[in-house]
XYZ file of C-alpha atoms in Angstrom:
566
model
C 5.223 -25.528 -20.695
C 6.682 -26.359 -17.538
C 3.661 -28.440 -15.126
C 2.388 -27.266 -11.784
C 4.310 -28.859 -8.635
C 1.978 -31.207 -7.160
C -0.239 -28.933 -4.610
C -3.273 -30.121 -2.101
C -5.660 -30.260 -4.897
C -4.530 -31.457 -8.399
C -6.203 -30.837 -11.563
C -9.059 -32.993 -11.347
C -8.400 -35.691 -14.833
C -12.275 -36.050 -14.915
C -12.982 -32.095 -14.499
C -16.095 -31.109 -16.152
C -17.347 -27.689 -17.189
C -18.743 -25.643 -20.167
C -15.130 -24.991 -21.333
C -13.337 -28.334 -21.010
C -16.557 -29.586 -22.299
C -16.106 -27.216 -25.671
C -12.821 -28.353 -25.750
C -13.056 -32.299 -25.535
C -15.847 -32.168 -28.378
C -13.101 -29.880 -30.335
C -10.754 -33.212 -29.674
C -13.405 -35.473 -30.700
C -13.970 -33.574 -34.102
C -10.729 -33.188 -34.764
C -11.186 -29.149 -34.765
C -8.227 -27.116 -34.921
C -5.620 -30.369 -35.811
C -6.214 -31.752 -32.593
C -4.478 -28.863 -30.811
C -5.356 -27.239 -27.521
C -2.990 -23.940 -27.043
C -3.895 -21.218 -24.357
C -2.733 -17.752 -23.647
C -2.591 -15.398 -20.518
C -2.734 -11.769 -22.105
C -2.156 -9.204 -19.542
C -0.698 -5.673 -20.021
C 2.064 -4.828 -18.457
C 0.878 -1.644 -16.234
C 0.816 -3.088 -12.952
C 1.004 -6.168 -10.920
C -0.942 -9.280 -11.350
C -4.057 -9.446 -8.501
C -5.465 -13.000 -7.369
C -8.615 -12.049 -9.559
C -5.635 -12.693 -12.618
C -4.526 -16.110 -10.546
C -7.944 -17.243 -11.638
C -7.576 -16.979 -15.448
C -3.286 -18.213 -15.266
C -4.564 -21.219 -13.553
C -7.281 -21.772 -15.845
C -5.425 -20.894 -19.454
C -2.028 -23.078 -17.835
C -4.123 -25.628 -15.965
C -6.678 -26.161 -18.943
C -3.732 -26.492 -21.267
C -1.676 -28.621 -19.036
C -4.498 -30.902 -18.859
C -5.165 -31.554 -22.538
C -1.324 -32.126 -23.386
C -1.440 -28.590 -25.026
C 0.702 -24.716 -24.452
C -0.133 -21.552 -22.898
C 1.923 -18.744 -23.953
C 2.329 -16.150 -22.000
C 1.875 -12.325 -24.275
C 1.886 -8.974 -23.098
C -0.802 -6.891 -24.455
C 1.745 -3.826 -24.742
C -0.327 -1.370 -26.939
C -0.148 1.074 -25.268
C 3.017 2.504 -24.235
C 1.748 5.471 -22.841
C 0.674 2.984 -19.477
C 3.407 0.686 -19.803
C 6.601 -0.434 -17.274
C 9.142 -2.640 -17.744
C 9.213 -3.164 -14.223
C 5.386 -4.932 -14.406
C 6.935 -7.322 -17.329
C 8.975 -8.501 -14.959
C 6.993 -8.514 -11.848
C 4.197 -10.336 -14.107
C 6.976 -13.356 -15.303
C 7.913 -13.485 -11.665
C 5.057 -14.285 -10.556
C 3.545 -16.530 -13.059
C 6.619 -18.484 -12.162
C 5.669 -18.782 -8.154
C 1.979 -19.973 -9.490
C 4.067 -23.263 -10.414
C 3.894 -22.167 -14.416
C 6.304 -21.852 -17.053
C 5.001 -20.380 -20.157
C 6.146 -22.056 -23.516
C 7.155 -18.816 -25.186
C 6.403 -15.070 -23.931
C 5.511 -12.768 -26.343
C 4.293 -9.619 -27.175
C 1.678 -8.064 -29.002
C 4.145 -5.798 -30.409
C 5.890 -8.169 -32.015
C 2.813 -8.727 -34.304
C 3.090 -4.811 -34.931
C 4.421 -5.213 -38.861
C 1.621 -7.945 -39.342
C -1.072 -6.320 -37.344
C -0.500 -3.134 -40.322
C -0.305 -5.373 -43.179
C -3.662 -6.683 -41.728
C -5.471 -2.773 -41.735
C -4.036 -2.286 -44.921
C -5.755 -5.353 -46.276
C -8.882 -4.323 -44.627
C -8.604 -1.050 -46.073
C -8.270 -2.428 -49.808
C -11.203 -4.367 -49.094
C -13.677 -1.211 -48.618
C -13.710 -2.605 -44.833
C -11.777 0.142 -42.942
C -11.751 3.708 -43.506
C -9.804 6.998 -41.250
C -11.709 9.122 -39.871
C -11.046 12.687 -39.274
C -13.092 13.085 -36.370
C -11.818 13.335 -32.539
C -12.591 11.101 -29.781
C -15.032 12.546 -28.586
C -17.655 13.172 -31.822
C -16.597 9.651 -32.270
C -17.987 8.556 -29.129
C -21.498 10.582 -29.763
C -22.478 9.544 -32.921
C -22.080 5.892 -31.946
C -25.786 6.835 -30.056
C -26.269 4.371 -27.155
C -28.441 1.267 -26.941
C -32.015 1.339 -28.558
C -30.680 5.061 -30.279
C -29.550 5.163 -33.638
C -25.845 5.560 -34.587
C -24.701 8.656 -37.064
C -22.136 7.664 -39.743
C -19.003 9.645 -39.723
C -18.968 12.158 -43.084
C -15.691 9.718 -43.849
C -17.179 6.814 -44.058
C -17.447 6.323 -47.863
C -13.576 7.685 -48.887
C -12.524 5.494 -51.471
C -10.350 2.401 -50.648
C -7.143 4.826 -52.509
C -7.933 7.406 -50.526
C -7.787 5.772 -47.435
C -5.031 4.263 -48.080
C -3.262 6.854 -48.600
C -4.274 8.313 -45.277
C -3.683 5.472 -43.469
C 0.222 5.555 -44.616
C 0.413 8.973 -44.219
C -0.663 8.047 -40.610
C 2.279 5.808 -40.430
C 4.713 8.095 -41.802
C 4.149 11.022 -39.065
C 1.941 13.472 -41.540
C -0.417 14.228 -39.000
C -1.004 15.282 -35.559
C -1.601 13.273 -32.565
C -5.434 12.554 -32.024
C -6.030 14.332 -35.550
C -7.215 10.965 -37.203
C -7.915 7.569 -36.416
C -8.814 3.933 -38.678
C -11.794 2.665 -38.072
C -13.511 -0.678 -39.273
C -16.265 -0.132 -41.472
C -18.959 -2.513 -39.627
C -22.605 -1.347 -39.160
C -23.025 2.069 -37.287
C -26.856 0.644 -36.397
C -25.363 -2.354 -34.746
C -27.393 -3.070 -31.375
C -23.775 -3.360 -29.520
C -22.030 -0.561 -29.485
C -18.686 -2.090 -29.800
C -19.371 -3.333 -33.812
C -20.283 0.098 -34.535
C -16.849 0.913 -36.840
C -14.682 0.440 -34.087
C -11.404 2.432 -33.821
C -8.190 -0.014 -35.202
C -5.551 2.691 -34.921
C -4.533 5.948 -33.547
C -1.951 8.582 -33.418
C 0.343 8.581 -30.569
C 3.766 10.209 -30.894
C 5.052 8.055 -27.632
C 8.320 5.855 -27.834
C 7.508 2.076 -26.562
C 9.589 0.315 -24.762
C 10.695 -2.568 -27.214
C 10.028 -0.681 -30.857
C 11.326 2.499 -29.822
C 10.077 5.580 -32.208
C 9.626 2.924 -35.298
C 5.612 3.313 -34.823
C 3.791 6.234 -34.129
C 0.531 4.680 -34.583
C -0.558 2.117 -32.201
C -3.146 -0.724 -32.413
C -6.262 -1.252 -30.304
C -6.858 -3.907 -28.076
C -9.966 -5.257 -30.209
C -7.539 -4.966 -33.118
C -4.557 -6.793 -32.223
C -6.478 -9.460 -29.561
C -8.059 -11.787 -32.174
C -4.942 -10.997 -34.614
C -2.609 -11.996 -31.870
C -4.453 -15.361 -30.884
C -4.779 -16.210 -35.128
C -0.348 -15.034 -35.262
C 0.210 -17.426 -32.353
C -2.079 -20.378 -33.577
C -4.314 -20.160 -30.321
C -6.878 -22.372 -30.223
C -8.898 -21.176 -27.085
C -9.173 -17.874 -26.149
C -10.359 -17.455 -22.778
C -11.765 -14.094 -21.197
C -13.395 -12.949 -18.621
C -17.534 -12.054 -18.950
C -16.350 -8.159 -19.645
C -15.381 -9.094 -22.998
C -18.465 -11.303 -24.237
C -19.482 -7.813 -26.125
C -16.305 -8.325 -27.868
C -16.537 -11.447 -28.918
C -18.574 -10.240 -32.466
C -16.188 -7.735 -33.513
C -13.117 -10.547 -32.616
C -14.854 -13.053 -34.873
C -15.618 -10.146 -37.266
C -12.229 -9.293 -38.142
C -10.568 -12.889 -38.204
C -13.305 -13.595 -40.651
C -12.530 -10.935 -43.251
C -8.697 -11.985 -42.753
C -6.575 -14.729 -44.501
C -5.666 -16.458 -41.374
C -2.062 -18.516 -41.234
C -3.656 -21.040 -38.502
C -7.287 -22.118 -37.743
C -9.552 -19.435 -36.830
C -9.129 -19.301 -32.685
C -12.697 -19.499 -30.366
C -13.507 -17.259 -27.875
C -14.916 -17.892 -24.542
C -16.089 -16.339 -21.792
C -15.799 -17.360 -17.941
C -17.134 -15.293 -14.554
C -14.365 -13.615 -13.062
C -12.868 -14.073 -9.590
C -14.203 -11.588 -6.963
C -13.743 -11.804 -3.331
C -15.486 -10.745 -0.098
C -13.687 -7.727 1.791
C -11.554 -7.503 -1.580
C -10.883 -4.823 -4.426
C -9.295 -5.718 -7.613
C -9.711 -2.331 -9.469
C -6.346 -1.172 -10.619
C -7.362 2.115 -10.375
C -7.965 1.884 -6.678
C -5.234 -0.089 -5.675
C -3.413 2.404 -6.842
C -4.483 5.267 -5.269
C -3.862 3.223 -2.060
C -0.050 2.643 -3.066
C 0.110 6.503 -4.170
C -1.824 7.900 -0.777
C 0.060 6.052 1.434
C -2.705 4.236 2.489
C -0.781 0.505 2.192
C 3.494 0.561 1.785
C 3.334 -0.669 -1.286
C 2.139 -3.398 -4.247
C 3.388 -5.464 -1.898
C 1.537 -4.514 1.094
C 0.272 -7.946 2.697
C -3.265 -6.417 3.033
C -3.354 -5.939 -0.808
C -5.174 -8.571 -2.805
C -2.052 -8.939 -5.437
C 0.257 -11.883 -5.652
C 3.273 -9.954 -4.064
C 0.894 -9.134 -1.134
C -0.267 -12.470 -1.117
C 3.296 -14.622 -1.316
C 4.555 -11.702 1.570
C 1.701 -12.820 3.441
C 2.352 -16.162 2.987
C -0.185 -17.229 0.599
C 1.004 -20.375 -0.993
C 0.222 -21.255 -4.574
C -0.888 -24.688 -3.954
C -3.248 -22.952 -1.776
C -4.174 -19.999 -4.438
C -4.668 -23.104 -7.267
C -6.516 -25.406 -5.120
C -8.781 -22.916 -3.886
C -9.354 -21.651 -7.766
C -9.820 -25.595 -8.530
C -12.700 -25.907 -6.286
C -14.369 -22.641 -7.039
C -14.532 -23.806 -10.524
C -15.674 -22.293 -14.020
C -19.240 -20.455 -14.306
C -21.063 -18.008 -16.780
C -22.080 -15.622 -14.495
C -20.146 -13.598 -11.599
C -20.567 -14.266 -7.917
C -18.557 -12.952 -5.156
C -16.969 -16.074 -3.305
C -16.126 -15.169 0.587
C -12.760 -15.033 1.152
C -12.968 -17.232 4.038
C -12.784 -19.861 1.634
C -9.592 -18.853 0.449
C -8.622 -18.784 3.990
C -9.433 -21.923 4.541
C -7.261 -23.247 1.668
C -4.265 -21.468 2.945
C -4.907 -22.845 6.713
C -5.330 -26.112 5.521
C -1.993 -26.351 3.861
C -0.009 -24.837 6.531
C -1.391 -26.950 8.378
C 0.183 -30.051 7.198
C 3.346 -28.102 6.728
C 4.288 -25.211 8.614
C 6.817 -25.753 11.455
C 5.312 -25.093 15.120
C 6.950 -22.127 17.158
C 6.217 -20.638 20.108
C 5.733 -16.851 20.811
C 3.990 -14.282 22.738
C 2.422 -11.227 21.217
C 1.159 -9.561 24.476
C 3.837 -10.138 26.899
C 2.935 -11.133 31.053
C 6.301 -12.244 33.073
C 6.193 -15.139 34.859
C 8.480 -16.014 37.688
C 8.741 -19.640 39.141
C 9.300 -18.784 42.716
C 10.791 -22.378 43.490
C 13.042 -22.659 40.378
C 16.276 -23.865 41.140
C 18.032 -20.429 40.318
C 19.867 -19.382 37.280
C 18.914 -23.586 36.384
C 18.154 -23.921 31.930
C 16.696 -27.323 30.641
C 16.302 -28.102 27.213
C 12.920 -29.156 26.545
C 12.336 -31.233 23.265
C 9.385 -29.970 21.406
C 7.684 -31.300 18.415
C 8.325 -29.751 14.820
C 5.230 -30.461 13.055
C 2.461 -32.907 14.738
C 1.291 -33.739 11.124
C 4.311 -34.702 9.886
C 6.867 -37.074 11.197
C 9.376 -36.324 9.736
C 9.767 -32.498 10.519
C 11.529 -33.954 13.481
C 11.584 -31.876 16.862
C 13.800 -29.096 18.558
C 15.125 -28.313 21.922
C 13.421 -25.622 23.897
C 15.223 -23.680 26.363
C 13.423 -23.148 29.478
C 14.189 -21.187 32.760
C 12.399 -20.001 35.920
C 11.116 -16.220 34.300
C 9.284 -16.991 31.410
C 6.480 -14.483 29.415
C 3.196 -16.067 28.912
C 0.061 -14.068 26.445
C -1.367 -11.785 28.208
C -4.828 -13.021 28.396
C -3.968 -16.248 29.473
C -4.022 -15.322 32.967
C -6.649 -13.392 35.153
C -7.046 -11.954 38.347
C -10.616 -13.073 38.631
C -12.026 -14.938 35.703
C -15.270 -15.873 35.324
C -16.739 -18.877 35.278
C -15.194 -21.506 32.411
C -12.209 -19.595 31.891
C -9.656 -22.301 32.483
C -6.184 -20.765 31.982
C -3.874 -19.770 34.680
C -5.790 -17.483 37.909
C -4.962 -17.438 41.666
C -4.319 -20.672 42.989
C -5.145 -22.700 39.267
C -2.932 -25.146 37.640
C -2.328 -25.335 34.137
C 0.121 -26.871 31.922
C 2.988 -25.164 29.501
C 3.437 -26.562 26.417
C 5.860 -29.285 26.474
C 6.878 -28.087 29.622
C 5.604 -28.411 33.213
C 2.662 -27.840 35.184
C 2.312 -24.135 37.002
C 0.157 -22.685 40.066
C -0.411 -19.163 40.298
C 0.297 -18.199 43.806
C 0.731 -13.903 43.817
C 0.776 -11.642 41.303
C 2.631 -8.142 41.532
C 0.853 -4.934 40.133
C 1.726 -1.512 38.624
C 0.515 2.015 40.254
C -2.564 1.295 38.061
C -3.486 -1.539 39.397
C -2.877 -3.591 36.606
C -0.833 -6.858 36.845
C 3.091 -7.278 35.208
C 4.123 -9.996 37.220
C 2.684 -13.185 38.104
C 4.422 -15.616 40.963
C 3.881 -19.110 40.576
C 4.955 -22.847 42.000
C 5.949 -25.895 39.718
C 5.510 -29.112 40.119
C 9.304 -31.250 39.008
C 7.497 -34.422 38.240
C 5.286 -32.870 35.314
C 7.910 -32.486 33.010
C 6.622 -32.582 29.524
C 3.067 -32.297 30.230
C 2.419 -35.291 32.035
C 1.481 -35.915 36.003
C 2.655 -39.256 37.574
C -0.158 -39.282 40.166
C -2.848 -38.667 36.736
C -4.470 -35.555 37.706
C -5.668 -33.357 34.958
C -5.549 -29.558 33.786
C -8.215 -28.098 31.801
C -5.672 -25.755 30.190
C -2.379 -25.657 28.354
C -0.881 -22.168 27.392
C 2.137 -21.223 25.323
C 5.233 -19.747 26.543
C 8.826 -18.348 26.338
C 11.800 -18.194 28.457
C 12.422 -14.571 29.490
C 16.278 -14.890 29.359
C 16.472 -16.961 25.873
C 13.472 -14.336 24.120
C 14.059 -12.288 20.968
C 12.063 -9.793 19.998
C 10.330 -9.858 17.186
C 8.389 -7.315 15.318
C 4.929 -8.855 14.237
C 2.405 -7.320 11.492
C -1.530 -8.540 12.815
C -3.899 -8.149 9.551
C -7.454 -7.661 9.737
C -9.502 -6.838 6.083
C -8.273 -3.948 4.336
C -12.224 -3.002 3.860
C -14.753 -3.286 6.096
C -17.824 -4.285 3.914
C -17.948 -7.589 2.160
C -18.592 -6.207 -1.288
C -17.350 -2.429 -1.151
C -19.945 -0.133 -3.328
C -17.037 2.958 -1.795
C -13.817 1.317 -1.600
C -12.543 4.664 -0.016
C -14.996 5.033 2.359
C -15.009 1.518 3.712
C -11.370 1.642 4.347
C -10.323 -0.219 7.681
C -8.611 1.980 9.815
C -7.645 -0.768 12.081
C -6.539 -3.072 8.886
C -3.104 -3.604 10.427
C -1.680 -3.717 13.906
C 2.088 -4.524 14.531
C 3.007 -5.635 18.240
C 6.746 -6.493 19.447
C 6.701 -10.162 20.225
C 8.683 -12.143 22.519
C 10.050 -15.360 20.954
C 11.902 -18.530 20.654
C 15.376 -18.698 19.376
C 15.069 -20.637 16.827
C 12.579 -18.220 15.152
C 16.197 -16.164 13.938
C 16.608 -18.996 11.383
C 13.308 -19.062 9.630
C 14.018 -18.564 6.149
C 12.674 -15.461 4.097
C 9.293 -16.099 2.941
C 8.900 -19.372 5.256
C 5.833 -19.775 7.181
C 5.660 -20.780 10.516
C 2.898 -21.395 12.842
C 2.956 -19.573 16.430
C 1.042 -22.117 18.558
C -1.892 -21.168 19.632
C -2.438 -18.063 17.573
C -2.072 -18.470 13.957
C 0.367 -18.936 10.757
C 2.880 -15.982 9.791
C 5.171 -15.316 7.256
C 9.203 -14.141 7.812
C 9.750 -10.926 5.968
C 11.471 -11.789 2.910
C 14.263 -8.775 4.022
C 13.913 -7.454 7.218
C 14.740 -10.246 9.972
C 12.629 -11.535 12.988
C 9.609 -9.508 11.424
C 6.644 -11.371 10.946
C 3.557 -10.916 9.083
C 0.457 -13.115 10.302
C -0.959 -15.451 7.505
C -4.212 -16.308 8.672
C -5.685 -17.022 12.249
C -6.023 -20.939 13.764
C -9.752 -20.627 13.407
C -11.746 -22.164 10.677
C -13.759 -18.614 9.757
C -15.142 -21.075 6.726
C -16.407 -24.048 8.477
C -18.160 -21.136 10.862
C -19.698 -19.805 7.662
C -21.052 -23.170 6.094
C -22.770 -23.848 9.411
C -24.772 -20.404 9.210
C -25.611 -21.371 6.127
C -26.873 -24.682 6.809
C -28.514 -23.039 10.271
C -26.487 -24.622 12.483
C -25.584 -21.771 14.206
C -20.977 -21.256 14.719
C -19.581 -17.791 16.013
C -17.871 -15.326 13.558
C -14.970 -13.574 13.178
């Protein structure tokens, strides 16, 4: 297993929670031959969400940390579900978390095993099939506090079933018509030891064995027997599966096991503010057209995410600090924010560009005159170096950085105000010329030669520096704005709260240099937030997250302090 590349928060030597605690007093007792091996299960029918970052970083992270593996094995059961495609997209993506896996497997290469394994329970009077459809199944399990009824099958002979359960295997039955269940305790108080279903009929081809099985293993059946083929030592799940955790230690304890029996453990699962992880959901957004795609930037998976620009130094720091806990909470996604800012931050090249276009025209411009303003790359790091900056005497300014008649402490550029452009000069507004409606789409100003660069010799001040392009040098540039895909922090209707207004896209008016940003890199616009280039379409960007610290604003309501929101 390939390490993590160093990110802004390493894995913390001295980390301490319930699960590295289980497994440092597995070290000390020498439990399992001194071996720590993980494993990130998923299926493969559909793409990995940031809920799954949670338990990669944790399975690779945890085994990274105790000098162990993490395999990487597709849960691919059921082939009625299952895509190629997602195999890939899953691998992918593992790989831009920073992770290699040290083999990647599948459950159905356990397939011949997993049978032998039935067969054995079967010969033990532990497993019987049942004749009974899904749904009588289902009722005569009872519910909690009611009593569970036995299925008329129950006692067939160990021959008998046997002889079923091949018959299974060999296509002499119908789809559906019979199942094999364990033979458990139908008056179990959880539902899920009451003879659980091992293996069904289902005449579908799967993608790596073909037509060689036409009976297919369960996920309780071939999780534990997966983790015991592979020699898994810690088998970590989210809190949805504590109720499986008897019938997993059930079965590997009526089984001659080639390795030492694995553990199971529980952890709370990721959930986010404004965010739905559901599968089901996100995919009735995809089909209805409602996002353009998996990869949609609004949509919580990690092809959203890296098209947005998420970073996974950001995605494993963040899932660092939120650490491991028995019981779910919804962490606000501001947080995660915060992660992402704070990396770009240190490394995201500054660019200038102007959503909301307003032309400017320096009246006493030497005309048809370009300088080549140098502009700094990166203020937090040194070495990014700088860049030239064409400048001219039309230039387009944002919008709201000028008014016709501000109130009071709005500082930017008004009728007869100075302010200062970026690296440039200082600028008066002197006239302004207006459409039929009144509205302004010119403004007229003066500048002063002996600010260049931001500076005046005689020391007077400016209260306000605003960004800018020059009109003749601009490319346009389309540019995505994201708000939250759902309005309410924790959705009870994810269809209803919907955001209608969850994406505006705005041509922009831009530097140059902007043409050269790689796929995927992420720039900051100064003065309005961090964006992504398109990883096809050129000079289309796709806003990261805002300049403001929605997080710190958060932790001060908290602590009373008071802060503005978004």
């Amino acid at each position: 297993m390939t390490a993590p590349a160093t990110g802004d928060a390493p894995h913390p030597e001295a980390a301490s929670d319930f699960i590295r605690d289980a497994i440092r007093a597995d070290l000390e007792s020498g439990a399992h031959d001194g071996r720590v091996q993980t494993r990130f299960p998923p299926e493969p029918n559909g793409y990995l969400h940031v809920g799954h970052a949670k338990s990669i970083i944790l399975n690779f992270g945890l085994a990274e940390e105790f000098g162990g593996t993490c395999n990487l094995r597709f849960d691919d059961t059921n082939p009625v579900v299952e895509d190629p495609e997602f195999v890939t997209a899953i691998i992918e993506d593992i790989g831009w978390l920073g992770y290699e896996p040290e083999a990647v497997v599948h459950a159905s290469d356990y397939f011949a095993q997993l049978y032998d394994w039935a067969e054995e329970l079967i010969g033990k009077g532990l497993a019987y099939v049942d004749d009974q459809d899904a749904e009588t199944i289902s009722a005569q399990r009872g519910g909690y506090g009611q009593p569970g009824v036995e299925s008329p099958h129950r006692d067939r002979t160990p021959e008998e079933n046997l002889a079923l359960f091949r018959g299974m295997r060999d296509g002499e039955f119908a789809d559906g018509s019979k199942v094999l269940r364990a033979k458990i305790d139908m008056q179990h108080p959880n539902m899920i030891m009451r003879d659980p279903v091992l293996y069904r009929i289902r005449r579908v081809p799967h993608e790596r064995t073909g037509t060689d099985w036409i009976i297919y293993p369960t996920y309780d059946w071939a999780h534990g027997q997966s983790d015991a083929i592979e020699g898994v030592t810690h088998s970590l799940c989210t809190l949805e599966f504590a109720d499986h955790r008897p019938v997993y230690d059930w079965f590997l304890s009526h089984l001659d096991l080639p390795h030492s029996t694995p553990e199971q453990t529980e952890f709370a699962r990721l959930q986010l503010t404004h965010t739905v992880m559901s599968k089901r959901i996100l995919r009735r957004l995809v089909e209805e057209g409602v996002v353009e795609g998996w990869d949609d930037p609004r949509m919580p998976t990690l092809r959203g995410m890296r098209k947005r620009g998420y970073p996974p130094e950001a995605l494993r720091a963040f899932v660092d600090t939120v650490g491991v806990a028995k019981t779910n909470s919804v962490v606000e996604v501001e947080l995660l924010e915060s992660f992402v800012r704070r990396h770009h931050n240190t490394h995201a090249l500054r660019r200038m560009g102007v959503l909301r276009p307003l032309k400017v025209t320096i009246t006493n411009w030497p005309e048809g005159h370009v300088e080549e303003l140098e502009a700094i790359n990166n203020p937090e790091d040194e070495t990014a170096g700088t860049r030239t900056v064409p400048f001219s005497g039309e230039l387009w300014i944002e919008a709201d950085d000028f008014m016709l008649d501000p109130p009071r402490k709005y500082y930017r550029l008004s009728p007869g105000r100075e302010v200062r452009l970026r690296g440039g000069y200082f600028i008066t507004a002197t006239d302004v010329v207006t459409d039929d409606a009144g509205e302004v789409v010119e403004v007229r100003c003066t500048y002063d030669p002996e600010t260049r660069g931001g500076q005046a010799p005689d020391g007077r001040k400016v209260k306000a520096t605003i960004h800018w392009v020059s009109a003749p040098h601009a490319l346009d540039a389309t540019v995505h704005l994201y708000d939250r895909l759902f309005t309410d922090p924790q959705p009870a209707d994810p269809i209803a709260s919907l955001n209608p207004d969850s994406r505006e896209t705005v041509t922009a008016k831009v530097e140059p240099v902007i043409a050269d940003t790689p796929p995927c890199d992420v720039i900051q616009l100064e003065r309005i937030g961090y964006f992504a280039a398109d990883p096809v379409e050129p000079l289309t960007l796709h806003r990261t997250v805002g300049l403001r610290d929605e997080w710190a604003n958060i932790q001060k309501r908290q602590q009373g302090g008071g802060g503005g929101g978004k």
